[in-house]
Every structure is written in C-alpha cells, then in structure tokens.
Short mmCIF file of C-alpha atoms in Angstrom, two decimals:
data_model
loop_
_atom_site.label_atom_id
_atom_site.label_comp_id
_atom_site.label_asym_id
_atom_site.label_seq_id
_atom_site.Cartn_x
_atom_site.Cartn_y
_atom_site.Cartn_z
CA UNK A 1 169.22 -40.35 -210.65
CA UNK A 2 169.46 -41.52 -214.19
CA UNK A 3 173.23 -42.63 -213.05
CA UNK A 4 171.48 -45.38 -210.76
CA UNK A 5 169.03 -46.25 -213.40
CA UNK A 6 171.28 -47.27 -216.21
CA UNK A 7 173.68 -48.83 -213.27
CA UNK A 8 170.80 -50.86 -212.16
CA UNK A 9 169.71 -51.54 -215.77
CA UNK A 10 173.80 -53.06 -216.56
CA UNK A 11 173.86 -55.00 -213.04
CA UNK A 12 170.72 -56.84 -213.73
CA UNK A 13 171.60 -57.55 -217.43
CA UNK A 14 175.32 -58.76 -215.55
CA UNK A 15 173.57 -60.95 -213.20
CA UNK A 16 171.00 -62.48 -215.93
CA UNK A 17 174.16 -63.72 -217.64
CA UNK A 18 176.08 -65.70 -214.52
CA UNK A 19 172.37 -67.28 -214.41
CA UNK A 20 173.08 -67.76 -218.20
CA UNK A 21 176.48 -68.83 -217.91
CA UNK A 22 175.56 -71.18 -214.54
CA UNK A 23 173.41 -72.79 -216.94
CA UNK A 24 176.15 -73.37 -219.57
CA UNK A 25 178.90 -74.24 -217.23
CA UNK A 26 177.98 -77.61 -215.01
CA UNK A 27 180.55 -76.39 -211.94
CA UNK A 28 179.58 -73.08 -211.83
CA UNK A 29 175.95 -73.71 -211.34
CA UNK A 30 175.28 -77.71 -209.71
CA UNK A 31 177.11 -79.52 -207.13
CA UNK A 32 176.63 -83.50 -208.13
CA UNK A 33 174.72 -85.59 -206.04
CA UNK A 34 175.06 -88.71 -207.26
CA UNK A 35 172.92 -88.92 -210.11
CA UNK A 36 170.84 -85.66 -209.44
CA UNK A 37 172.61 -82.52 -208.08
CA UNK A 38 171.99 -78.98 -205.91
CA UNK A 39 171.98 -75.68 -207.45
CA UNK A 40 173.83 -72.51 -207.50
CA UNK A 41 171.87 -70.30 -209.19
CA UNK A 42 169.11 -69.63 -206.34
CA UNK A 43 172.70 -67.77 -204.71
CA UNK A 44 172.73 -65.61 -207.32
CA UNK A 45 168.97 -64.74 -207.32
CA UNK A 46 169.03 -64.53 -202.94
CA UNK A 47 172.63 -62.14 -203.76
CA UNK A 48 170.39 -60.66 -206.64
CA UNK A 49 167.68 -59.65 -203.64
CA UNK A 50 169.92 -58.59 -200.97
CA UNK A 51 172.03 -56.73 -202.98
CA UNK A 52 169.87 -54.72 -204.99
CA UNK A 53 166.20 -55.34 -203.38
CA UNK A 54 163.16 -56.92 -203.86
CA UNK A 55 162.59 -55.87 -207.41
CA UNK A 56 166.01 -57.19 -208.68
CA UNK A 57 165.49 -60.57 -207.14
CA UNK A 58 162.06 -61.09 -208.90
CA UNK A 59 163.98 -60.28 -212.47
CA UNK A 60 166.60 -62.38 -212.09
CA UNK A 61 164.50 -65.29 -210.18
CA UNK A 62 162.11 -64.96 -213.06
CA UNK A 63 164.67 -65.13 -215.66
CA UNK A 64 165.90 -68.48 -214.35
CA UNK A 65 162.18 -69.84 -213.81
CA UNK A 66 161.83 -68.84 -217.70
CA UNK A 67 165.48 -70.83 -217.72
CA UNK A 68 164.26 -73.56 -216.41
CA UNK A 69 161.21 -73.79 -218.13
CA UNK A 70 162.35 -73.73 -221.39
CA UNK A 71 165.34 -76.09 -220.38
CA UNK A 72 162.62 -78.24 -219.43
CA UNK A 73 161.59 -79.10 -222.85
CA UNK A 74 164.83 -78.48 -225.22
CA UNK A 75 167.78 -79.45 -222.35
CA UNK A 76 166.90 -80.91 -219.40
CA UNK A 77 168.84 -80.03 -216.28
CA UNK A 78 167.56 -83.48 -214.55
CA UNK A 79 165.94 -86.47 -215.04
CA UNK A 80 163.26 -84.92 -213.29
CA UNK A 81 162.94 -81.68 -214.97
CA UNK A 82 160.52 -82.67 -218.24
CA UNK A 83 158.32 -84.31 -215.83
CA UNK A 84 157.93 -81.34 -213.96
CA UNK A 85 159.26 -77.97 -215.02
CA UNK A 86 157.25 -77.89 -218.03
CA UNK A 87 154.46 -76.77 -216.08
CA UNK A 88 155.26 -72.80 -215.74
CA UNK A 89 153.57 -72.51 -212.30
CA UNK A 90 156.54 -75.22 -210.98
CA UNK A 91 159.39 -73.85 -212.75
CA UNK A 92 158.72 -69.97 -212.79
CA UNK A 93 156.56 -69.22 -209.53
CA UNK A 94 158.84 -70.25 -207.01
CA UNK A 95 161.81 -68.88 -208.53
CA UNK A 96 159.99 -65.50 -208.70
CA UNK A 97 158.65 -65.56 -205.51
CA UNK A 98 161.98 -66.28 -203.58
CA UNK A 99 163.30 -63.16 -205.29
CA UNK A 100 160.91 -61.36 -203.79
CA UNK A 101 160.94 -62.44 -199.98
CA UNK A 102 164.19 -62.75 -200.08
CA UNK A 103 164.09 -59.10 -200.54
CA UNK A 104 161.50 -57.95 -197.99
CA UNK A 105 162.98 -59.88 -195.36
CA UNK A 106 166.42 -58.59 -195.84
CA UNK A 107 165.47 -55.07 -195.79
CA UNK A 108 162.39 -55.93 -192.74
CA UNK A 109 164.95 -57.17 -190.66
CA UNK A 110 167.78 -55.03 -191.11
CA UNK A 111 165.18 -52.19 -190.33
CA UNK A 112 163.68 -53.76 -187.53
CA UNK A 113 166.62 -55.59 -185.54
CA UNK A 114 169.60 -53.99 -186.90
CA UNK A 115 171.58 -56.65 -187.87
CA UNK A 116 173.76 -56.78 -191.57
CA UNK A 117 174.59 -60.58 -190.91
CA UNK A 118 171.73 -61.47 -189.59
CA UNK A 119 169.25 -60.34 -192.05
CA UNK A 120 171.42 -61.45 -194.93
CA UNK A 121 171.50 -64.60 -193.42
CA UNK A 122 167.47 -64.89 -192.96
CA UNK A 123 167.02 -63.54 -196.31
CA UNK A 124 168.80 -66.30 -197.70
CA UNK A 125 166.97 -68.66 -195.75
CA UNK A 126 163.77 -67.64 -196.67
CA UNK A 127 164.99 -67.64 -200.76
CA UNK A 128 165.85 -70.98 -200.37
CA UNK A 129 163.36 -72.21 -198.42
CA UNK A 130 160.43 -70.62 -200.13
CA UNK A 131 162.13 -72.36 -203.38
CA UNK A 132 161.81 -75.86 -202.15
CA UNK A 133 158.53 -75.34 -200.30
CA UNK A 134 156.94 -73.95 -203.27
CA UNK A 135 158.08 -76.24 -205.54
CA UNK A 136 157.24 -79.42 -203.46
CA UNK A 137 154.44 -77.70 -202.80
CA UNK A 138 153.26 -77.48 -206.17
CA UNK A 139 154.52 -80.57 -207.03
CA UNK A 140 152.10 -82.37 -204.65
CA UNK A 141 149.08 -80.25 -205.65
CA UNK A 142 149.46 -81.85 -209.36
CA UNK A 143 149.88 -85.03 -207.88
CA UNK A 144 146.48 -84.99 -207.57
CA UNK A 145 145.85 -83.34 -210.93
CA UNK A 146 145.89 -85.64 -213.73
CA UNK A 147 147.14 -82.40 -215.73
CA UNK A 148 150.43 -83.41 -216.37
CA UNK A 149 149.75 -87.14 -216.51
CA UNK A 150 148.09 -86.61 -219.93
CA UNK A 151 150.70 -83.99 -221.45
CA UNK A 152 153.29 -87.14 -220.91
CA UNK A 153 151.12 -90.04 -221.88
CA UNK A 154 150.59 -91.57 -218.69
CA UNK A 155 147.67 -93.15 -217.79
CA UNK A 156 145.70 -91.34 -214.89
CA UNK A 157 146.76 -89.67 -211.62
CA UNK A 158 147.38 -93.53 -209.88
CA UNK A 159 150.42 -94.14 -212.27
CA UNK A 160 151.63 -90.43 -211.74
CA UNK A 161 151.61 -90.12 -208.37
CA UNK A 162 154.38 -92.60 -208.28
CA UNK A 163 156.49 -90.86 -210.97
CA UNK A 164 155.90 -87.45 -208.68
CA UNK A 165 156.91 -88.62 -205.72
CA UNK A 166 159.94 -89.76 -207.31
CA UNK A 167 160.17 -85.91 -208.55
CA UNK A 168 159.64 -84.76 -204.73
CA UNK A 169 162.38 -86.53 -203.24
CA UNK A 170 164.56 -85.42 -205.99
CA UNK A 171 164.17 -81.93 -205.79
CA UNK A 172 163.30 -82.38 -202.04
CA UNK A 173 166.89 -83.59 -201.09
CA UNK A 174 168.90 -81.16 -203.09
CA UNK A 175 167.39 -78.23 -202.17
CA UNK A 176 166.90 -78.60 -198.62
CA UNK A 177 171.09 -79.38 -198.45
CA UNK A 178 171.30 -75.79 -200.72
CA UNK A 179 169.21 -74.37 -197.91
CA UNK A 180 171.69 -75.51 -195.30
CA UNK A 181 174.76 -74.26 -197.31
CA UNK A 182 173.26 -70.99 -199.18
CA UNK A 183 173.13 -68.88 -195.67
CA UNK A 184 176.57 -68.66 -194.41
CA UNK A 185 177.80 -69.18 -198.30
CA UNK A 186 176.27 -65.96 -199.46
CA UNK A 187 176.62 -63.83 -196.34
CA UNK A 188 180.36 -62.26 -196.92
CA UNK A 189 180.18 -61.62 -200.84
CA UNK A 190 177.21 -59.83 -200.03
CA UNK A 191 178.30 -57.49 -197.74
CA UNK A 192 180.84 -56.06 -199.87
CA UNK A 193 178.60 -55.86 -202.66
CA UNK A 194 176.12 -54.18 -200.79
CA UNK A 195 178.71 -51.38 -199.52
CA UNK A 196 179.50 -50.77 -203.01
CA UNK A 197 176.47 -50.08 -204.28
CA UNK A 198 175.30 -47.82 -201.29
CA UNK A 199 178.26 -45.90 -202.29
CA UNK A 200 177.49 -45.78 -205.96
CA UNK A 201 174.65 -44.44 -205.16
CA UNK A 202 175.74 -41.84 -202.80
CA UNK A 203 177.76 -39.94 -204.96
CA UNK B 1 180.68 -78.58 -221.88
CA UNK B 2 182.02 -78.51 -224.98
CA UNK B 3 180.22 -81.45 -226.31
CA UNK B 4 177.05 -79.95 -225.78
CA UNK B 5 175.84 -78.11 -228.77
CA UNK B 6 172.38 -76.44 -228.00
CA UNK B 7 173.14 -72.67 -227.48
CA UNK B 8 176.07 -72.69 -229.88
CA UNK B 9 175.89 -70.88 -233.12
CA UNK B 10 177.35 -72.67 -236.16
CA UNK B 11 177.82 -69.86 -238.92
CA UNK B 12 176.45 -71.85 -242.48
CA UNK B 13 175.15 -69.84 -245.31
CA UNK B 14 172.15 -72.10 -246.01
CA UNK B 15 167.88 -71.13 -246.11
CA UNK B 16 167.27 -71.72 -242.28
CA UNK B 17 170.33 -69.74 -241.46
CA UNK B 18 168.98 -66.66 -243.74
CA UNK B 19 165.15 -67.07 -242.05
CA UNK B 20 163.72 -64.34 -239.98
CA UNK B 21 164.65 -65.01 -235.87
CA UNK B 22 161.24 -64.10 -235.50
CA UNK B 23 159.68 -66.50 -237.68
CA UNK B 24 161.99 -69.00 -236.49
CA UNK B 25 161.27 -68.47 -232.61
CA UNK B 26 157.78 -68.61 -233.91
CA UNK B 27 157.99 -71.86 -235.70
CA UNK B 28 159.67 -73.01 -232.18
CA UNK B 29 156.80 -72.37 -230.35
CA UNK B 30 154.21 -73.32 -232.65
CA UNK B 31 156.41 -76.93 -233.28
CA UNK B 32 156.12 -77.68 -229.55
CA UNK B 33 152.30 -77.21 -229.73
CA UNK B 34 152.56 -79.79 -232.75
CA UNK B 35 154.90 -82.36 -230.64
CA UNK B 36 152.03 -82.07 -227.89
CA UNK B 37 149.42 -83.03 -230.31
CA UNK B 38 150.87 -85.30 -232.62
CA UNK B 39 149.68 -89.03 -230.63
CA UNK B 40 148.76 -91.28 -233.91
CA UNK B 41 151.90 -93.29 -235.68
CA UNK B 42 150.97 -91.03 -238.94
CA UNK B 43 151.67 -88.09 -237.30
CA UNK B 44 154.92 -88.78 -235.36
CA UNK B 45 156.18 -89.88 -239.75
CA UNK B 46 155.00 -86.51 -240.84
CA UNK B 47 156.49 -84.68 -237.73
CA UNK B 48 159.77 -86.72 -238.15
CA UNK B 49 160.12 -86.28 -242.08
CA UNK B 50 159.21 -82.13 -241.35
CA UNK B 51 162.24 -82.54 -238.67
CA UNK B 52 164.43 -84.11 -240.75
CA UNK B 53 163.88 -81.95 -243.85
CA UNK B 54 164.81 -78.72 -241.74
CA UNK B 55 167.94 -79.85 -240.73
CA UNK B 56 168.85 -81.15 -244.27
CA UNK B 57 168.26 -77.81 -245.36
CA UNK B 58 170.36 -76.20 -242.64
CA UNK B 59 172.96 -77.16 -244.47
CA UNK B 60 174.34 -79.36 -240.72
CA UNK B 61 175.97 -82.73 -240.67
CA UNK B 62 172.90 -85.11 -239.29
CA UNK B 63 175.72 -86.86 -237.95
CA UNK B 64 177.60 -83.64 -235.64
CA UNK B 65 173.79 -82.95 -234.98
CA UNK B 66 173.45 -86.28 -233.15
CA UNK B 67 176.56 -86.57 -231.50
CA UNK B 68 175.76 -83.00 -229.71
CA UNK B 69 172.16 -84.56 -228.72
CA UNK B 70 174.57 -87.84 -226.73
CA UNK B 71 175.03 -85.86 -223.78
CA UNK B 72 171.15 -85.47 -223.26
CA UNK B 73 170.68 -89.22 -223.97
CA UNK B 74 170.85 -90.88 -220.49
CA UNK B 75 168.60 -88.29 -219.30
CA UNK B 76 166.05 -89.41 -221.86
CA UNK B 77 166.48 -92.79 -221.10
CA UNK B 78 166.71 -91.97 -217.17
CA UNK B 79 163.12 -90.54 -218.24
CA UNK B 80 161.79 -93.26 -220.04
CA UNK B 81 162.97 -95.84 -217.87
CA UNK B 82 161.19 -94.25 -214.87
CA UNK B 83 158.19 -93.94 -217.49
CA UNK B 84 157.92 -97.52 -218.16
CA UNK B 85 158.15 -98.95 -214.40
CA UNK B 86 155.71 -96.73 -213.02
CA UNK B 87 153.39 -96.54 -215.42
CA UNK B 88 151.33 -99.75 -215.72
CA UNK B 89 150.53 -100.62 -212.11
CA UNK B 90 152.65 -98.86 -209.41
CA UNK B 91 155.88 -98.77 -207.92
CA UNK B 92 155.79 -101.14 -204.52
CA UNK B 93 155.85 -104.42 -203.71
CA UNK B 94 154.71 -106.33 -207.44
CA UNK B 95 157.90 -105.08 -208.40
CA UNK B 96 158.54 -107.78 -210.74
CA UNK B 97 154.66 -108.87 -211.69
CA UNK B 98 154.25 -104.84 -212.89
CA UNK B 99 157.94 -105.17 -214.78
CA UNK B 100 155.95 -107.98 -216.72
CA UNK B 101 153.27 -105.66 -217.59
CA UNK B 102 155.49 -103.00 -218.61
CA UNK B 103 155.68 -104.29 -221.98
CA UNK B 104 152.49 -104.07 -223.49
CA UNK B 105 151.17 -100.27 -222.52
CA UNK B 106 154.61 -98.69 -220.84
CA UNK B 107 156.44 -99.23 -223.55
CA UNK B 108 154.31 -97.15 -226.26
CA UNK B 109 153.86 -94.54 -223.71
CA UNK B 110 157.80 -94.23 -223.22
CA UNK B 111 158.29 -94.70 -226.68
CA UNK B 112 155.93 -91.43 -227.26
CA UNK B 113 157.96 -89.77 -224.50
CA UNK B 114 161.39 -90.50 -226.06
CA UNK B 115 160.41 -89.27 -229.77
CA UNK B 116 158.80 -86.28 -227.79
CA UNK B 117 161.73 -85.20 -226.37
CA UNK B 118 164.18 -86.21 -228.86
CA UNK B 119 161.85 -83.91 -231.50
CA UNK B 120 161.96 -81.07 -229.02
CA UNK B 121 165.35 -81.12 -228.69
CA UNK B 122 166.69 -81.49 -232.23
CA UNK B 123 164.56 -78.75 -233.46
CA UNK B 124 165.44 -76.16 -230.55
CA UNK B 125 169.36 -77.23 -231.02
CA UNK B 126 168.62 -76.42 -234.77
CA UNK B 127 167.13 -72.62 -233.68
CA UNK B 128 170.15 -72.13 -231.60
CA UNK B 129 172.59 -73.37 -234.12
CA UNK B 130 171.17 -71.30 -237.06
CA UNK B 131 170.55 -67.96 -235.46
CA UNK B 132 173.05 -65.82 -233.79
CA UNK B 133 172.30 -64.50 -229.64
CA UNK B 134 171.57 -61.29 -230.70
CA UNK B 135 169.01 -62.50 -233.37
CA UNK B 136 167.37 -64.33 -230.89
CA UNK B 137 167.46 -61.00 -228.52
CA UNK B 138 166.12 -58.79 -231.64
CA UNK B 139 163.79 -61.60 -232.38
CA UNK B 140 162.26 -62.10 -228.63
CA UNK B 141 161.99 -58.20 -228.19
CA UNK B 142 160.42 -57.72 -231.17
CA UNK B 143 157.60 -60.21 -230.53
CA UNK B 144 157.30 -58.57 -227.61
CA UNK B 145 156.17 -55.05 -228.88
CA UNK B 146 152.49 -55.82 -228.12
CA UNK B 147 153.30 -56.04 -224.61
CA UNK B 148 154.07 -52.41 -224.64
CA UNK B 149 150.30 -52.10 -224.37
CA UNK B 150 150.01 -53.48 -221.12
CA UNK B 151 153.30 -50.91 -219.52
CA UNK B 152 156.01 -54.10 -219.51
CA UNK B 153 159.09 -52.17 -220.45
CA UNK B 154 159.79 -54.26 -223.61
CA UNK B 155 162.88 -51.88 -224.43
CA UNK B 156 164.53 -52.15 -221.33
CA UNK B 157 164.16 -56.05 -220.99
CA UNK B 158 165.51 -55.97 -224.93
CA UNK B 159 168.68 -54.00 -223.75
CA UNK B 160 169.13 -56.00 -220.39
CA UNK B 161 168.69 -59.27 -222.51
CA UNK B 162 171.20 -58.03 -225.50
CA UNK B 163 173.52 -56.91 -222.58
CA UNK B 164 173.51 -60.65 -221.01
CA UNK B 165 174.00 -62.27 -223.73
CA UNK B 166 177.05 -60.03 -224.89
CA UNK B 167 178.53 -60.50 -221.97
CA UNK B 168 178.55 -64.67 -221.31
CA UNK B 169 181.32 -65.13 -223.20
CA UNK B 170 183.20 -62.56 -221.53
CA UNK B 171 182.23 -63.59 -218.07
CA UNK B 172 182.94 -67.35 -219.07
CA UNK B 173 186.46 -66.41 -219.58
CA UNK B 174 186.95 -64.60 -216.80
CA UNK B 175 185.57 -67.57 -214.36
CA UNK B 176 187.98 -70.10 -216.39
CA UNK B 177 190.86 -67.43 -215.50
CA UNK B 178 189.41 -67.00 -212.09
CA UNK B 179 189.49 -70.69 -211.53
CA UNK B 180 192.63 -70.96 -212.85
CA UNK B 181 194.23 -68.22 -210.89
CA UNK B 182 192.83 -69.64 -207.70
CA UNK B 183 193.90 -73.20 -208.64
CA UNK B 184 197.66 -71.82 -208.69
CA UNK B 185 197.26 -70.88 -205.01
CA UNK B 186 195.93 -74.60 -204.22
CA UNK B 187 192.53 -74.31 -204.36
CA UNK B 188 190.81 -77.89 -205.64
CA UNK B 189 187.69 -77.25 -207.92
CA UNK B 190 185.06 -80.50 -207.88
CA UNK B 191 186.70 -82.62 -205.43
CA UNK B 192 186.09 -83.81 -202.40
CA UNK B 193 182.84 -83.88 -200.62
CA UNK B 194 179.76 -81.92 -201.08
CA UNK B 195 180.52 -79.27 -198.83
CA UNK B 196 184.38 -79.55 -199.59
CA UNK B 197 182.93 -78.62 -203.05
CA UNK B 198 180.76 -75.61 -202.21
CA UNK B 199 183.54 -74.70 -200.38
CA UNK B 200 185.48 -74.53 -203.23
CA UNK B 201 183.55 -72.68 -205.12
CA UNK B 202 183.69 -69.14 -202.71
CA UNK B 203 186.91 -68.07 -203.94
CA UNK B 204 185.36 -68.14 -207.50
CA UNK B 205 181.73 -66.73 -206.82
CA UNK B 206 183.32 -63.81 -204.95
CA UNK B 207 185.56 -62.66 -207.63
CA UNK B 208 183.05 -63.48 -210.26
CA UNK B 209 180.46 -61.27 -208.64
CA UNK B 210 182.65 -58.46 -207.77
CA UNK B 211 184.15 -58.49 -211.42
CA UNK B 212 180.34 -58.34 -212.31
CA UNK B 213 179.96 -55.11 -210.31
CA UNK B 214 182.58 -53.52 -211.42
CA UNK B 215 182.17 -54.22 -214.86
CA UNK B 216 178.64 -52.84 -214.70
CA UNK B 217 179.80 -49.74 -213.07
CA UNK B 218 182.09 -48.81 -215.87
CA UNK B 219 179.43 -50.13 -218.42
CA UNK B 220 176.98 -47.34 -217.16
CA UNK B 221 178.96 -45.05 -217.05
CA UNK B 222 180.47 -45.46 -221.16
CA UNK B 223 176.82 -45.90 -221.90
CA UNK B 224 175.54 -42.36 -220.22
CA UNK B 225 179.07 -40.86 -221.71
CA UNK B 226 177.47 -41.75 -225.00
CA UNK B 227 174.04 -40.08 -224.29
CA UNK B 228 172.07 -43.36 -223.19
CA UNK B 229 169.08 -42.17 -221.21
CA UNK B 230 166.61 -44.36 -221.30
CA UNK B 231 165.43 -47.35 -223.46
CA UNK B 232 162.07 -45.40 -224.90
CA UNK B 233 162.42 -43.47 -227.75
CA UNK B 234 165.95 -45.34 -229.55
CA UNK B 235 165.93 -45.94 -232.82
CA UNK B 236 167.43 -49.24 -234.48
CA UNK B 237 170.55 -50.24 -236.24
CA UNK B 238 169.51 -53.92 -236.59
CA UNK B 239 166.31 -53.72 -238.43
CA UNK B 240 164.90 -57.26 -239.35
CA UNK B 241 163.15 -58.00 -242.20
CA UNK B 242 160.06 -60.26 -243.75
CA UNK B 243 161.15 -61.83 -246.60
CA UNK B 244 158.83 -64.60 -248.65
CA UNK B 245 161.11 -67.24 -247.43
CA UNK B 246 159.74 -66.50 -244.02
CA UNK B 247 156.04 -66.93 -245.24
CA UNK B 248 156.82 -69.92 -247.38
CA UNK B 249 158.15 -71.72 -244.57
CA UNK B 250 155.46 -71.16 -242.06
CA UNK B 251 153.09 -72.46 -245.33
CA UNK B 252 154.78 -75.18 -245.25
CA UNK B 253 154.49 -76.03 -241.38
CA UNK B 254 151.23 -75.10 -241.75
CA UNK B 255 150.10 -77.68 -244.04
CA UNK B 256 151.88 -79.98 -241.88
CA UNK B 257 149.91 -78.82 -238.90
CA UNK B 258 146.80 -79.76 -240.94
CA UNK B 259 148.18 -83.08 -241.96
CA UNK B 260 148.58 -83.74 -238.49
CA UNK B 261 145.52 -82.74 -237.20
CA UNK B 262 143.76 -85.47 -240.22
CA UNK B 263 146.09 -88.45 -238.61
CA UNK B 264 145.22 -87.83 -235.28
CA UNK B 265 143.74 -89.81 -233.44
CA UNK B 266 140.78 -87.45 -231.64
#
C-alpha cells in the first residue's frame, strides 16, 4: 500500500518536471504556428489522467495553470498570454478541470463500453476540448468585464473587446488543431504506461 | 534556450544572493502588487530606481541582465503594438483615422504596459538568478505551513516539488540524448509541416515518458529502502533562517511602498 503511495508521490513529482522542462525547452513543449504556436503540455496532463486517474491529472493540470500564470507576468509564453493568463480563473481553471474529465471519462468509458483505445482516445478529447472551451469561454465572459481592461490601462470594455478577440482567435486556432492531433498522438504511449502501472501495483 | 536567463541560477556571493528565499519570494509578490499600483510618473522613478538598486546590489552585470531580457522583447513589443492600435477607437474599418489617434492616449497606455512588464520581468529574472531551485522549493513550502490548517498536504507537495525540480536537469539531458539517438536513425526534429512536426516528436515523448516511469519506480523504491513513509512527521536538514538583512530589506520596500502610495495618482 505504502509501495503505491510513494510510487505515485515520485511519478507525479516526474511528470511536474516534463511540464517544467516543456516550459524550458521550446520543441519539447510548442509546435510554431507562425507567430503563435500549439502546445504539448495538455498531452502530458490528458497522459497524466489516463495513466494514473482523475486525481493525478488535476495536480499536474494545476501545476501548469500555476505555470502559466506566473509565466504570464515574469515570461510570457505568447503575445497573448499577459493579456490574458494573468487572470487565475483563465490560466488555472481550465487546466485543472481537463485533468479531471479527462480522468472520469477514461475510466466511465472503459467501464461502461469496454474499450482501451477508445476511451483513451475520448479522454483525450474531452482534455483538450474542455481546455479550449473553457478558456474561450472565459475569455469571452471578461470581454464583457472591464476587469482586465483596467489592470492593463485600457480604457473601458469597447477598446478591450477588440484586444480579446484578438486573444480568442489566438488561443482558439492552436488549440482546436492540438485537439485534432492530441487523440491518436497520446493513445499508444499510454497504453504501455498504463500496463505498467497496473502491474506495479499488482505485486 | 540558452539565451534565456529567467530560471537560471548565477552563483555570486553578494546581499541579495545571501537573503532569505522566503523573504525574497515575498518581496516578489508584494513588488507585483506595487507594479499594479504604481500609475503616476513619480512612482514608475521610485519603482525604477528600487529596481535598479537591487540588481546593483546583486552583484549582476546590468548589461548580461539585459541581454537575457532580448528574447522576451518582441513579445513586449508584439504586446504594446496590439495595445496602441486597439486602444483609442477600435480595430475595423478607420484603420488609418484611429492609427492617427493612437498617439495621444495609446501611446501612454502602452508605454505603462511596456515598463510594467519590463519591471516584472527584471525583478522575477533577478529572484531566479539569486536563489538556488531548492531555495525556492524550501522557500514556497515553507510559506505554505499555514495551509496545513486547512488539510492541503503541504509536505507532500514540498517533496513532489523538490523532486521536480531535482530532476529537470536530468530529464533535459536525457531528451537531448533521446533526440539525438533518434536523429541517428533519421528522424527530423522541427521540420516540415505541422503535423510532420508532431509527428516527429512521438519517438521522443514515448521514450521520455517511459524513462519517467521507470525512473520513478526505482526512485520509490531507494526512497522506502531508506525508511521514507510518509511526508508528516520528517524533520529538516535545510533549516532557513531570519537574519536582519531580511527585515532591513523589506523596510526598505516598505518605505517605498509608502512613497508610492503619496505619488499616486488616486
């Protein structure tokens, strides 16, 4: 028992720094897009998920959300990312959220229909999905807030809205291409991965 | 990559290298608070001169300082120019009657934007090129503690945390060797199209992640081997200490708050 504990503990600790180290090394976590890019680090936090469960996926998705919020301010990832991933409820919620259903639904379906692949490749979809839908989401609901238009010195929601939509598209575009590629991308790491630790476990 | 210098650690013997992590992660904090409030041309002097003066007394060449900060310019000016098009009137058709307008109001406001983030980023570079990793972990999970009161596992997250960042320099290595293994057998890294790229990048993801497992099977195991049970009840080895440098420092911010907070504009 205490053998899958302390295992668990390590793993997560291991998988908090490739988010770490995807941060630090440009081709290990973004694909360039022209001038913005996609990201790799949602894999690790949908792999995070499937592989280990529902609780796993909301450590290491929050631990990137912190990431991200903190890069907001002292190392921006994007052009876009100081207008919007200094608000905590853009950069952290979504991250920790698609930790989490990436989770349930892998283990929901793989109880309910039976299928390794399939649910893997749901679970993904869902992670990445529930990324971009959140954070557009969010996005939009502050584009009606004049919060953030006064924490960067511009002058009402009017002027902001333009400089968020901007921020839509931009996260818009990369993310829904990372939720085309994350599914079948993720699927066949996984399933070793997954075998491993069931047999960890076991003995 | 190598260029960029915020996360680095730069081993000086000078005053902000010797300061408390926790009363530097403090000052961190509390500085970005002061960045946010600072808005009259007063306070941006005193914030700059307080700015400057720390990293004079780190001991660092101003001059390596701003060559690590290039990198981050065009993304500050990416910034500012969206800043100063949008702001005044909007973003459709009096495209070029609203770039006239620019001038008088979009300007200051992306001027205050550029200072912001150039502030920002200076001092948190500073913090992360004064203070070793595992500081920062000690540091972080120490101003934690009072969390214990509402059941977050503070001594877990500290050893998960110390863990990580122990092991990104070994797990950087191993994806350079990774990379370089699979580029023997052909494989082209960063070329190509966008899903000739992600492509690409299986044959190091899968290796990386597997190593990853592995590596955090045998970790467990050496650490229950050496009687780790569980992260309540350890006792310390790194123990960190208040010293009056610590205080005098956060005296001296603290006046600086309070000059600020005269010069503003309310």
């Amino acid at each position: 028992m205490t053998r899958h504990k302390t295992f668990r503990l390590v793993i997560d600790a291991l998988l908090m720094a490739i988010v770490l180290l995807q941060n630090i090394l440009p081709f290990l976590g973004y694909i360039p897009l022209g001038p913005f890019s996609m990201t790799l680090i949602g894999l690790t936090v949908i792999i995070a998920a499937i592989a280990l469960g529902p609780v796993d996926g909301v450590i290491i998705g929050t631990f990137w959300g912190l990431i991200t919020f903190i890069r907001a301010f002292t190392w921006p990832s994007s052009p876009v990312a100081p207008l919007v991933f200094t608000n905590p409820l853009i950069s952290i919620l979504p991250r920790l959220l698609m930790g989490l259903l990436a989770g349930f639904v892998y283990l929901w379906v793989r109880r309910h229909w039976h299928q390794e692949k399939l649910a893997m490749r749901l679970a993904a979809a869902t992670g990445a999905l529930v990324n971009t839908v959140l954070v557009m989401g969010l996005i939009y609901i502050f584009y009606q807030t004049p919060a953030v238009a006064t924490a960067f010195g511009a002058k009402g929601s009017q002027t902001l809205g333009y400089v968020l939509m901007i921020s839509i598209l931009t996260n818009g575009v990369p993310e829904l291409i990372l939720d085309v590629l994350v599914a079948p991308l993720i699927a066949g790491p996984l399933r070793k991965r997954w075998d491993r630790l069931n047999h960890s476990a076991k003995s | 990559m190598s260029s960029i210098l915020f996360g680095r650690y730069l081993p000086l013997n000078s005053i902000v290298h010797r300061l408390d992590p926790r009363a530097k992660l403090l000052l961190s904090f509390f500085y970005i608070v002061l960045v946010f409030m600072a808005n009259s041309l007063w306070s941006y002097v005193i914030l700059i001169v307080m700015t400057l003066g720390a990293i004079l007394a780190s001991k660092i060449n101003l001059g390596f300082f701003l060559k690590g900060i290039r990198p981050l310019l065009w993304l500050i000016i990416f910034t500012v120019v969206v800043q100063m098009l949008f702001s005044p009137v909007g973003g459709h058709t009096y495209f070029h009657w609203a770039f006239l307008r620019v001038t008088t109001l979009g300007i200051i406001t992306s001027g205050v934007i550029a200072i912001r983030f150039l502030l920002i980023i200076m001092t948190s570079t500073l913090l992360t090129l004064t203070t070793q990793p595992l500081d920062i972990a000690t540091g972080l999970a120490s101003l934690m503690a009072p969390l214990r009161w509402v059941k977050v596992p503070v001594d877990t997250l500290a050893m998960m945390l110390s863990i990580a960042l122990r092991f990104v320099p070994t797990l950087m290595d191993e994806a350079v060797k990774i990379m370089n293994a699979q580029r023997a057998r052909g494989v082209d890294f960063g070329e190509g199209n966008l899903f000739k790229q992600a492509h690409s990048l299986i044959p190091l993801m899968i290796p990386l992640f597997m190593s990853a497992f592995n590596r955090a099977e045998d970790l467990s195991i050496a650490m229950e081997a050496r009687g780790y049970q569980d992260s309540e009840h350890r006792s310390q080895y790194r123990i960190l200490t208040w010293h009056h440098r610590d205080t005098v420092t956060w005296l001296i911010f603290l006046i600086g708050f309070a000059a600020i907070l005269v010069f503003r504009r309310w």
